[in-house]
Every structure is written in structure tokens, then in C-alpha cells.
PDB file of C-alpha atoms in Angstrom:
ATOM      1  CA  MET T   1       3.959  21.859  13.252  1.00 38.00           C
ATOM      2  CA  THR T   2       7.243  23.421  12.598  1.00 37.00           C
ATOM      3  CA  ALA T   3       9.699  25.754  14.248  1.00 37.00           C
ATOM      4  CA  ASN T   4      12.825  27.406  12.913  1.00 38.00           C
ATOM      5  CA  ALA T   5      15.972  25.311  12.815  1.00 37.00           C
ATOM      6  CA  ARG T   6      19.089  27.310  13.521  1.00 34.00           C
ATOM      7  CA  SER T   7      21.543  24.890  12.000  1.00 35.00           C
ATOM      8  CA  ALA T   8      21.619  21.521  10.314  1.00 34.00           C
ATOM      9  CA  THR T   9      22.595  19.759  13.525  1.00 33.00           C
ATOM     10  CA  ALA T  10      20.894  21.938  16.121  1.00 35.00           C
ATOM     11  CA  PRO T  11      17.866  20.705  18.091  1.00 33.00           C
ATOM     12  CA  TYR T  12      14.577  21.531  16.489  1.00 32.00           C
ATOM     13  CA  ARG T  13      12.904  23.954  18.899  1.00 33.00           C
ATOM     14  CA  GLY T  14       9.576  25.686  19.065  1.00 33.00           C
ATOM     15  CA  TYR T  15       7.211  26.968  21.705  1.00 33.00           C
ATOM     16  CA  ALA T  16       7.287  23.720  23.653  1.00 34.00           C
ATOM     17  CA  ALA T  17       9.990  23.041  26.220  1.00 32.00           C
ATOM     18  CA  GLN T  18      11.322  20.351  23.883  1.00 31.00           C
ATOM     19  CA  GLU T  19      10.510  19.601  20.284  1.00 38.00           C
ATOM     20  CA  ALA T  20      11.998  17.373  17.594  1.00 35.00           C
ATOM     21  CA  VAL T  21      11.581  16.666  13.918  1.00 40.00           C
ATOM     22  CA  THR T  22      11.035  13.058  12.910  1.00 39.00           C
ATOM     23  CA  GLY T  23      12.794  11.413  10.030  1.00 37.00           C
ATOM     24  CA  GLU T  24       9.999  12.559   7.744  1.00 38.00           C
ATOM     25  CA  GLY T  25      10.275  16.209   8.741  1.00 40.00           C
ATOM     26  CA  VAL T  26       7.145  16.028  10.916  1.00 41.00           C
ATOM     27  CA  ALA T  27       7.448  17.873  14.208  1.00 41.00           C
ATOM     28  CA  ILE T  28       6.126  16.361  17.396  1.00 47.00           C
ATOM     29  CA  GLU T  29       2.890  18.149  18.206  1.00 51.00           C
ATOM     30  CA  LEU T  30       3.028  20.839  20.854  1.00 67.00           C
ATOM     31  CA  PRO T  31       1.157  20.118  24.102  1.00 83.00           C
ATOM     32  CA  VAL T  32      -2.484  21.078  23.646  1.00 87.00           C
ATOM     33  CA  ALA T  33      -4.011  23.176  26.422  1.00 89.00           C
ATOM     34  CA  ASN T  34      -6.773  21.358  28.284  1.00 90.00           C
ATOM     35  CA  LEU T  35     -10.329  22.616  28.527  1.00 91.00           C
ATOM     36  CA  GLY T  36     -10.021  23.594  32.194  1.00 91.00           C
ATOM     37  CA  SER T  37      -7.095  25.939  31.666  1.00 92.00           C
ATOM     38  CA  ARG T  38      -8.793  27.445  28.630  1.00 93.00           C
ATOM     39  CA  LEU T  39     -11.976  28.082  30.597  1.00 93.00           C
ATOM     40  CA  VAL T  40     -10.058  29.841  33.379  1.00 94.00           C
ATOM     41  CA  SER T  41      -8.096  31.851  30.830  1.00 93.00           C
ATOM     42  CA  GLY T  42     -11.283  32.814  29.005  1.00 92.00           C
ATOM     43  CA  LEU T  43     -13.005  33.797  32.243  1.00 94.00           C
ATOM     44  CA  ILE T  44     -10.115  36.102  33.155  1.00 95.00           C
ATOM     45  CA  ASP T  45     -10.303  37.736  29.736  1.00 93.00           C
ATOM     46  CA  VAL T  46     -14.096  38.096  29.809  1.00 93.00           C
ATOM     47  CA  VAL T  47     -14.008  39.734  33.243  1.00 94.00           C
ATOM     48  CA  THR T  48     -11.204  42.050  32.132  1.00 94.00           C
ATOM     49  CA  TYR T  49     -12.979  43.071  28.930  1.00 93.00           C
ATOM     50  CA  GLY T  50     -16.309  43.399  30.753  1.00 91.00           C
ATOM     51  CA  LEU T  51     -14.884  45.787  33.337  1.00 94.00           C
ATOM     52  CA  THR T  52     -13.161  47.741  30.574  1.00 93.00           C
ATOM     53  CA  CYS T  53     -16.411  48.002  28.621  1.00 92.00           C
ATOM     54  CA  TRP T  54     -18.323  49.122  31.698  1.00 94.00           C
ATOM     55  CA  GLY T  55     -15.785  51.837  32.484  1.00 93.00           C
ATOM     56  CA  LEU T  56     -15.677  53.117  28.911  1.00 92.00           C
ATOM     57  CA  ILE T  57     -19.472  53.073  28.544  1.00 90.00           C
ATOM     58  CA  VAL T  58     -19.803  55.140  31.714  1.00 90.00           C
ATOM     59  CA  LEU T  59     -17.205  57.563  30.374  1.00 90.00           C
ATOM     60  CA  VAL T  60     -18.815  57.760  26.941  1.00 88.00           C
ATOM     61  CA  GLY T  61     -22.227  58.227  28.555  1.00 86.00           C
ATOM     62  CA  SER T  62     -20.976  61.225  30.490  1.00 88.00           C
ATOM     63  CA  LEU T  63     -19.423  62.718  27.368  1.00 86.00           C
ATOM     64  CA  THR T  64     -22.513  62.224  25.199  1.00 83.00           C
ATOM     65  CA  GLU T  65     -25.244  62.897  27.754  1.00 82.00           C
ATOM     66  CA  HIS T  66     -26.381  65.962  25.833  1.00 82.00           C
ATOM     67  CA  SER T  67     -26.267  64.188  22.466  1.00 83.00           C
ATOM     68  CA  SER T  68     -29.056  62.339  20.694  1.00 86.00           C
ATOM     69  CA  ASP T  69     -29.946  58.715  21.403  1.00 85.00           C
ATOM     70  CA  ALA T  70     -28.481  57.672  18.055  1.00 88.00           C
ATOM     71  CA  VAL T  71     -25.109  59.148  18.943  1.00 89.00           C
ATOM     72  CA  GLN T  72     -25.132  57.467  22.339  1.00 87.00           C
ATOM     73  CA  ARG T  73     -26.064  54.071  20.882  1.00 89.00           C
ATOM     74  CA  THR T  74     -23.385  54.402  18.214  1.00 91.00           C
ATOM     75  CA  ALA T  75     -20.783  55.243  20.846  1.00 90.00           C
ATOM     76  CA  VAL T  76     -21.772  52.205  22.911  1.00 90.00           C
ATOM     77  CA  ILE T  77     -21.536  49.919  19.867  1.00 91.00           C
ATOM     78  CA  VAL T  78     -18.093  51.296  19.021  1.00 92.00           C
ATOM     79  CA  VAL T  79     -16.938  50.644  22.592  1.00 92.00           C
ATOM     80  CA  LEU T  80     -18.288  47.079  22.595  1.00 91.00           C
ATOM     81  CA  VAL T  81     -16.795  46.167  19.221  1.00 91.00           C
ATOM     82  CA  GLY T  82     -13.507  47.863  20.009  1.00 92.00           C
ATOM     83  CA  VAL T  83     -13.056  46.159  23.378  1.00 92.00           C
ATOM     84  CA  LEU T  84     -14.540  42.722  22.636  1.00 92.00           C
ATOM     85  CA  VAL T  85     -13.119  42.309  19.117  1.00 92.00           C
ATOM     86  CA  GLY T  86     -10.382  44.871  18.541  1.00 92.00           C
ATOM     87  CA  VAL T  87      -8.555  44.550  21.851  1.00 93.00           C
ATOM     88  CA  PRO T  88      -8.200  40.727  21.910  1.00 93.00           C
ATOM     89  CA  ALA T  89      -7.238  40.644  18.227  1.00 94.00           C
ATOM     90  CA  ALA T  90      -4.595  43.342  18.656  1.00 94.00           C
ATOM     91  CA  THR T  91      -3.287  41.896  21.913  1.00 93.00           C
ATOM     92  CA  GLU T  92      -2.808  38.396  20.487  1.00 94.00           C
ATOM     93  CA  ALA T  93      -1.181  39.804  17.344  1.00 92.00           C
ATOM     94  CA  VAL T  94       1.303  41.932  19.285  1.00 93.00           C
ATOM     95  CA  THR T  95       2.134  39.297  21.928  1.00 92.00           C
ATOM     96  CA  ARG T  96       2.261  36.371  19.493  1.00 89.00           C
ATOM     97  CA  GLY T  97      -0.813  34.611  20.770  1.00 91.00           C
ATOM     98  CA  ARG T  98      -1.250  35.754  24.360  1.00 93.00           C
ATOM     99  CA  THR T  99      -3.910  37.659  26.243  1.00 93.00           C
ATOM    100  CA  LEU T 100      -3.968  38.461  29.941  1.00 93.00           C
ATOM    101  CA  GLY T 101      -5.794  35.224  30.721  1.00 92.00           C
ATOM    102  CA  LYS T 102      -3.433  33.153  28.599  1.00 93.00           C
ATOM    103  CA  LEU T 103      -0.421  34.832  30.188  1.00 92.00           C
ATOM    104  CA  VAL T 104      -1.718  33.951  33.667  1.00 93.00           C
ATOM    105  CA  MET T 105      -2.423  30.332  32.688  1.00 92.00           C
ATOM    106  CA  GLY T 106       0.728  29.871  30.592  1.00 91.00           C
ATOM    107  CA  LEU T 107      -1.101  29.444  27.285  1.00 93.00           C
ATOM    108  CA  ARG T 108      -0.443  30.657  23.766  1.00 92.00           C
ATOM    109  CA  VAL T 109      -2.326  30.590  20.468  1.00 93.00           C
ATOM    110  CA  VAL T 110      -0.385  29.059  17.567  1.00 91.00           C
ATOM    111  CA  ARG T 111      -1.193  28.144  13.984  1.00 89.00           C
ATOM    112  CA  ASP T 112      -2.131  24.568  13.158  1.00 84.00           C
ATOM    113  CA  ASP T 113       1.448  24.029  11.982  1.00 75.00           C
ATOM    114  CA  GLY T 114       2.823  25.339  15.297  1.00 76.00           C
ATOM    115  CA  GLY T 115       4.002  28.705  13.984  1.00 80.00           C
ATOM    116  CA  PRO T 116       3.187  32.117  15.470  1.00 87.00           C
ATOM    117  CA  VAL T 117      -0.183  33.649  14.661  1.00 91.00           C
ATOM    118  CA  SER T 118      -0.588  36.757  12.520  1.00 91.00           C
ATOM    119  CA  SER T 119      -3.140  39.562  12.685  1.00 92.00           C
ATOM    120  CA  ARG T 120      -5.312  37.663  10.196  1.00 93.00           C
ATOM    121  CA  HIS T 121      -5.570  34.702  12.568  1.00 93.00           C
ATOM    122  CA  THR T 122      -6.237  36.817  15.644  1.00 94.00           C
ATOM    123  CA  LEU T 123      -8.887  38.939  13.919  1.00 94.00           C
ATOM    124  CA  THR T 124     -10.697  35.829  12.694  1.00 94.00           C
ATOM    125  CA  ARG T 125     -10.672  34.344  16.202  1.00 95.00           C
ATOM    126  CA  ALA T 126     -11.993  37.576  17.698  1.00 93.00           C
ATOM    127  CA  LEU T 127     -14.758  38.031  15.107  1.00 94.00           C
ATOM    128  CA  VAL T 128     -16.021  34.481  15.547  1.00 94.00           C
ATOM    129  CA  GLY T 129     -15.594  34.826  19.300  1.00 91.00           C
ATOM    130  CA  TRP T 130     -18.154  37.645  19.438  1.00 89.00           C
ATOM    131  CA  PRO T 131     -21.186  35.386  18.821  1.00 91.00           C
ATOM    132  CA  GLU T 132     -19.485  32.229  20.030  1.00 92.00           C
ATOM    133  CA  ILE T 133     -18.538  33.503  23.489  1.00 91.00           C
ATOM    134  CA  TYR T 134     -20.671  36.544  24.261  1.00 89.00           C
ATOM    135  CA  LEU T 135     -23.953  35.821  22.459  1.00 89.00           C
ATOM    136  CA  THR T 136     -24.089  32.164  23.580  1.00 90.00           C
ATOM    137  CA  THR T 137     -22.403  32.795  26.969  1.00 89.00           C
ATOM    138  CA  GLY T 138     -19.595  30.454  25.942  1.00 89.00           C
ATOM    139  CA  THR T 139     -21.810  27.421  25.346  1.00 92.00           C
ATOM    140  CA  ALA T 140     -20.909  27.145  21.657  1.00 92.00           C
ATOM    141  CA  ALA T 141     -17.198  27.433  22.459  1.00 92.00           C
ATOM    142  CA  VAL T 142     -17.353  24.659  25.082  1.00 92.00           C
ATOM    143  CA  ILE T 143     -19.302  22.305  22.812  1.00 93.00           C
ATOM    144  CA  ALA T 144     -16.873  22.887  19.937  1.00 92.00           C
ATOM    145  CA  ALA T 145     -13.853  22.370  22.225  1.00 91.00           C
ATOM    146  CA  LEU T 146     -15.248  19.124  23.636  1.00 92.00           C
ATOM    147  CA  SER T 147     -15.731  17.749  20.121  1.00 91.00           C
ATOM    148  CA  SER T 148     -12.182  18.624  18.997  1.00 88.00           C
ATOM    149  CA  SER T 149      -9.044  16.584  19.684  1.00 83.00           C
ATOM    150  CA  ARG T 150      -7.107  19.847  20.014  1.00 87.00           C
ATOM    151  CA  VAL T 151      -9.761  21.547  22.169  1.00 91.00           C
ATOM    152  CA  LYS T 152     -10.427  24.041  19.372  1.00 93.00           C
ATOM    153  CA  ARG T 153     -13.335  26.428  19.679  1.00 94.00           C
ATOM    154  CA  LEU T 154     -15.132  27.664  16.563  1.00 94.00           C
ATOM    155  CA  GLY T 155     -12.825  30.664  16.285  1.00 93.00           C
ATOM    156  CA  ASP T 156      -9.801  28.355  16.231  1.00 94.00           C
ATOM    157  CA  GLN T 157     -11.369  26.162  13.573  1.00 93.00           C
ATOM    158  CA  ALA T 158     -12.125  29.191  11.393  1.00 93.00           C
ATOM    159  CA  ALA T 159      -8.657  30.712  11.837  1.00 93.00           C
ATOM    160  CA  GLY T 160      -6.633  27.493  11.638  1.00 92.00           C
ATOM    161  CA  THR T 161      -5.209  27.839  15.150  1.00 92.00           C
ATOM    162  CA  TYR T 162      -5.186  26.071  18.491  1.00 92.00           C
ATOM    163  CA  VAL T 163      -3.981  26.838  22.018  1.00 93.00           C
ATOM    164  CA  VAL T 164      -0.904  25.216  23.545  1.00 90.00           C
ATOM    165  CA  SER T 165       0.385  25.073  27.091  1.00 89.00           C
ATOM    166  CA  GLU T 166       3.849  26.558  27.484  1.00 83.00           C
ATOM    167  CA  ARG T 167       4.231  25.053  30.943  1.00 77.00           C
ATOM    168  CA  SER T 168       4.071  21.464  29.730  1.00 68.00           C
ATOM    169  CA  ARG T 169       7.242  19.578  28.960  1.00 61.00           C
ATOM    170  CA  LEU T 170       7.531  16.919  26.309  1.00 56.00           C
ATOM    171  CA  ASP T 171       9.940  14.059  27.040  1.00 55.00           C
ATOM    172  CA  LEU T 172      10.891  12.999  23.548  1.00 58.00           C
ATOM    173  CA  SER T 173      12.907  10.026  22.431  1.00 64.00           C
ATOM    174  CA  PRO T 174      16.320  10.935  20.978  1.00 74.00           C
ATOM    175  CA  PRO T 175      16.655  11.169  17.192  1.00 77.00           C
ATOM    176  CA  PRO T 176      17.577   7.954  15.372  1.00 80.00           C
ATOM    177  CA  GLN T 177      21.303   7.194  15.285  1.00 86.00           C
ATOM    178  CA  MET T 178      23.029   6.188  12.071  1.00 91.00           C
ATOM    179  CA  PRO T 179      24.591   2.696  12.156  1.00 90.00           C
ATOM    180  CA  SER T 180      28.242   3.226  11.208  1.00 90.00           C
ATOM    181  CA  GLU T 181      28.297   0.223   8.880  1.00 92.00           C
ATOM    182  CA  LEU T 182      25.545   1.735   6.705  1.00 91.00           C
ATOM    183  CA  ALA T 183      26.500   5.411   6.878  1.00 91.00           C
ATOM    184  CA  ASP T 184      28.242   5.451   3.485  1.00 92.00           C
ATOM    185  CA  TRP T 185      25.365   3.650   1.742  1.00 92.00           C
ATOM    186  CA  ALA T 186      22.711   5.870   3.326  1.00 90.00           C
ATOM    187  CA  SER T 187      24.500   9.093   2.388  1.00 90.00           C
ATOM    188  CA  ARG T 188      24.509   8.088  -1.293  1.00 91.00           C
ATOM    189  CA  ALA T 189      21.097   6.380  -1.462  1.00 90.00           C
ATOM    190  CA  ASP T 190      18.005   7.956  -2.946  1.00 91.00           C
ATOM    191  CA  ILE T 191      15.508   7.857  -0.052  1.00 88.00           C
ATOM    192  CA  ALA T 192      12.101   9.154  -1.088  1.00 86.00           C
ATOM    193  CA  PRO T 193       9.608  10.558   1.452  1.00 82.00           C
ATOM    194  CA  LEU T 194       7.687   7.734   3.060  1.00 79.00           C
ATOM    195  CA  ASP T 195       3.939   7.363   3.176  1.00 79.00           C
ATOM    196  CA  PRO T 196       2.678   9.123   6.358  1.00 75.00           C
ATOM    197  CA  GLY T 197       1.268   5.872   7.765  1.00 77.00           C
ATOM    198  CA  LEU T 198       4.507   4.016   7.124  1.00 82.00           C
ATOM    199  CA  ALA T 199       6.573   6.864   8.550  1.00 80.00           C
ATOM    200  CA  ALA T 200       4.468   6.833  11.734  1.00 77.00           C
ATOM    201  CA  ALA T 201       4.854   3.034  12.043  1.00 83.00           C
ATOM    202  CA  LEU T 202       8.618   3.361  11.612  1.00 84.00           C
ATOM    203  CA  ARG T 203       8.865   6.110  14.228  1.00 80.00           C
ATOM    204  CA  GLN T 204       6.913   4.016  16.706  1.00 81.00           C
ATOM    205  CA  PHE T 205       8.749   0.761  16.057  1.00 86.00           C
ATOM    206  CA  ILE T 206      12.393   1.842  16.294  1.00 86.00           C
ATOM    207  CA  PRO T 207      12.440   3.151  19.901  1.00 84.00           C
ATOM    208  CA  ARG T 208      10.075   0.404  21.120  1.00 84.00           C
ATOM    209  CA  ALA T 209      11.548  -2.603  19.326  1.00 85.00           C
ATOM    210  CA  GLU T 210      13.086  -4.020  22.497  1.00 86.00           C
ATOM    211  CA  THR T 211       9.659  -4.237  24.135  1.00 87.00           C
ATOM    212  CA  PHE T 212       8.373  -6.649  21.449  1.00 88.00           C
ATOM    213  CA  ALA T 213       8.428 -10.419  21.849  1.00 90.00           C
ATOM    214  CA  PRO T 214      11.347 -11.795  19.776  1.00 89.00           C
ATOM    215  CA  ALA T 215       9.151 -13.449  17.125  1.00 90.00           C
ATOM    216  CA  ALA T 216       6.881 -10.391  16.796  1.00 89.00           C
ATOM    217  CA  ARG T 217       9.891  -8.067  16.694  1.00 89.00           C
ATOM    218  CA  GLU T 218      11.480 -10.046  13.860  1.00 90.00           C
ATOM    219  CA  ALA T 219       8.256 -10.302  11.845  1.00 91.00           C
ATOM    220  CA  HIS T 220       7.321  -6.651  12.277  1.00 90.00           C
ATOM    221  CA  GLY T 221      10.829  -5.474  11.442  1.00 89.00           C
ATOM    222  CA  ARG T 222      10.915  -7.480   8.214  1.00 91.00           C
ATOM    223  CA  GLN T 223       7.444  -6.269   7.245  1.00 92.00           C
ATOM    224  CA  LEU T 224       8.458  -2.634   7.735  1.00 91.00           C
ATOM    225  CA  LEU T 225      11.708  -3.201   5.846  1.00 90.00           C
ATOM    226  CA  GLY T 226       9.856  -4.581   2.838  1.00 91.00           C
ATOM    227  CA  ARG T 227       7.625  -1.499   2.726  1.00 91.00           C
ATOM    228  CA  VAL T 228      10.507   0.931   3.291  1.00 91.00           C
ATOM    229  CA  LEU T 229      12.781  -0.522   0.603  1.00 90.00           C
ATOM    230  CA  VAL T 230      10.197   0.353  -2.061  1.00 90.00           C
ATOM    231  CA  SER T 231      11.198   4.009  -1.498  1.00 89.00           C
ATOM    232  CA  VAL T 232      14.968   3.390  -1.367  1.00 90.00           C
ATOM    233  CA  ALA T 233      17.468   2.947  -4.188  1.00 91.00           C
ATOM    234  CA  PRO T 234      19.878   1.285  -4.402  1.00 92.00           C
ATOM    235  CA  ALA T 235      19.043  -1.486  -1.949  1.00 89.00           C
ATOM    236  CA  PRO T 236      21.259  -1.729   1.155  1.00 91.00           C
ATOM    237  CA  PRO T 237      24.245  -4.089   1.147  1.00 90.00           C
ATOM    238  CA  PRO T 238      23.188  -7.653   1.970  1.00 89.00           C
ATOM    239  CA  GLY T 239      23.776  -9.220   5.359  1.00 89.00           C
ATOM    240  CA  HIS T 240      22.421  -6.495   7.625  1.00 91.00           C
ATOM    241  CA  HIS T 241      19.663  -6.980  10.172  1.00 91.00           C
ATOM    242  CA  PRO T 242      16.316  -5.379   9.184  1.00 90.00           C
ATOM    243  CA  GLU T 243      16.339  -3.086  12.217  1.00 91.00           C
ATOM    244  CA  THR T 244      19.809  -1.819  11.294  1.00 91.00           C
ATOM    245  CA  VAL T 245      18.583  -0.854   7.835  1.00 92.00           C
ATOM    246  CA  LEU T 246      15.462   0.786   9.258  1.00 91.00           C
ATOM    247  CA  ARG T 247      17.559   2.860  11.666  1.00 91.00           C
ATOM    248  CA  ALA T 248      19.855   3.921   8.841  1.00 91.00           C
ATOM    249  CA  VAL T 249      16.937   5.061   6.674  1.00 91.00           C
ATOM    250  CA  ALA T 250      15.291   6.936   9.552  1.00 89.00           C
ATOM    251  CA  ALA T 251      18.555   8.606  10.596  1.00 89.00           C
ATOM    252  CA  GLU T 252      19.381   9.708   7.050  1.00 89.00           C
ATOM    253  CA  ARG T 253      15.892  11.122   6.500  1.00 86.00           C
ATOM    254  CA  TYR T 254      16.246  13.021   9.773  1.00 85.00           C
ATOM    255  CA  ARG T 255      19.637  14.450   8.724  1.00 88.00           C
ATOM    256  CA  ARG T 256      18.413  15.496   5.284  1.00 86.00           C
ATOM    257  CA  ASP T 257      15.320  17.165   6.701  1.00 83.00           C
ATOM    258  CA  LEU T 258      17.416  19.181   9.147  1.00 86.00           C
ATOM    259  CA  VAL T 259      19.622  20.315   6.275  1.00 87.00           C
ATOM    260  CA  ARG T 260      16.567  21.250   4.201  1.00 86.00           C
ATOM    261  CA  ILE T 261      14.946  23.140   7.081  1.00 86.00           C
ATOM    262  CA  ALA T 262      18.149  25.065   7.782  1.00 86.00           C
ATOM    263  CA  ARG T 263      18.491  25.943   4.089  1.00 87.00           C
ATOM    264  CA  ASP T 264      14.893  27.144   3.928  1.00 83.00           C
ATOM    265  CA  GLN T 265      15.446  29.236   7.039  1.00 82.00           C
ATOM    266  CA  ARG T 266      18.516  30.905   5.523  1.00 85.00           C
ATOM    267  CA  VAL T 267      16.447  31.804   2.464  1.00 83.00           C
ATOM    268  CA  ARG T 268      13.679  33.258   4.644  1.00 80.00           C
ATOM    269  CA  ASP T 269      16.205  35.242   6.691  1.00 80.00           C
ATOM    270  CA  ALA T 270      17.658  36.652   3.503  1.00 81.00           C
ATOM    271  CA  VAL T 271      14.350  37.964   2.155  1.00 81.00           C
ATOM    272  CA  LEU T 272      12.279  38.574   5.308  1.00 72.00           C
ATOM    273  CA  PRO T 273      13.053  40.389   8.565  1.00 66.00           C
ATOM    274  CA  ARG T 274      13.729  38.022  11.441  1.00 62.00           C
ATOM    275  CA  GLU T 275      10.814  37.627  13.831  1.00 57.00           C
ATOM    276  CA  PRO T 276      11.433  38.946  17.361  1.00 51.00           C
TER     277      PRO T 276
END
């Protein structure tokens, strides 16, 4: 998931209270809303839309009481589709992923990459939500959410979205710091993107190295260094501890990714209107 970086050295922020980009340009995932909060949010929305439908159907019935049955049935269908599909889709598009229920529970719909949803995403969620929520009384949505690591209902899976909690706070480890003795080498080295599995292992090892037993720490550090150096040229100057080299590589990747993200954002700002 990504969010817009405002400068090459600024914190990487998104919808979450805190967010950071790793050395491989991968953002920490936003806090996923739990099933309980989603159920309460959905119940609030269903009750709201149900009362709205009831009121409009009564109004339409009074306006078309002298019309044919076909006209009355058509009017009812228009009301149902408009309220149960059109209203949630338009509301989420305008509010960047919120409905009344989500606003009450502090939730928001985002794309799978963490960005704000568009009308295409919200319309897809609403269209799938019609049979998923109303025709199955929410059973299909609950089953799909329980089987998903991100608590995604079928509409989320079809639209490529999920729901995050804006009231959760992520306590993230600080970005890797560049060892001063390797700063010059790292700035000139060609450091290719690391394999996702290796990048994840590196991110987990560096902040937790002190918790390892000394022998395991040394062995794991040297194993990671051997895998990392395949993607680095030229090799680091001899005589440095493996962890020092690993920190230098991670810190330089982090710095370069922030620069790249800021450059991409400047290009987007130049050709596209800034999002509110």
C-alpha cells in the first residue's frame, strides 16, 4: 500500500496514524478493520437504507396510486436500486470510502494498495453487495470475510478493496540508519531491488538482531549478507561487520525509494489535479 510522500525526507504517511516505507519501497499495511466493527457498521447502513427505502416507497406509492401496477412496480424497483446501490456507491466515492456506518465506527474503504477508492471501486462494491448482503441477509458477506485475512467481503474481492480502521495506531520501528563509515560506498553502489522474501527477512532481522542468541545472530547475519551481496555492486569495503553492511544497504534502499516516490509525486502533481 502506498501513500503520497511530500518530500524525499518526510515521513511516509497515509490513512493510518503512522505509516512507513521499508527499504524496498513496501509500505507497512494499514490496520485492517475487524469483523465486529464491520458488522456494526453494516448494520447501521442497512437500517439507514431500509428506513430511507420505506419512506420513499410510501411517497412513491402515494404519487402513483392512480397509475397502473407496472408503473408502481417500476417505481419501487427504481427506489430500491437507487437507495441500495446508488446511494452507497455515491457516498463512498464522494467521502473517499466512508458511509454513515463507517463514519460512526471509524472505518474507511481503501484500495488494496492503500490508496483512496474511486467511483469504479465503490460501484463494484455496491453492485456485488446487492445479492451478497440483501439477498443472502449478509450470510455470504460474513462467510467471505471470515475466510479472508483482510476481512474482505465478496464486494471487496471483486473491487480490489478492503476496509481499514482509522482509529488504530501502528507503532512502527524507525527507518534504518546509515552507518557513517559506509555512507560513501552505499551512495555510489548499485543496489538492485531485493527478492520480496529476502527483503522481508532483512526488515525483520535488523530491528530484532539484539534479541538473537550471539551464535544465531552471527550465523543469520552472515547468511543474509551473502544473499544481499548478490544484488550489490561493487562489494562493500572489507573489514565491516555483516550487520553494519546490512544496515547500510537497507538505509540506502530506503533513501532511494523516498527520492523516487517524491519524484513520482511531483510528476503526478504536474499532470493531475491534487486530490482534496
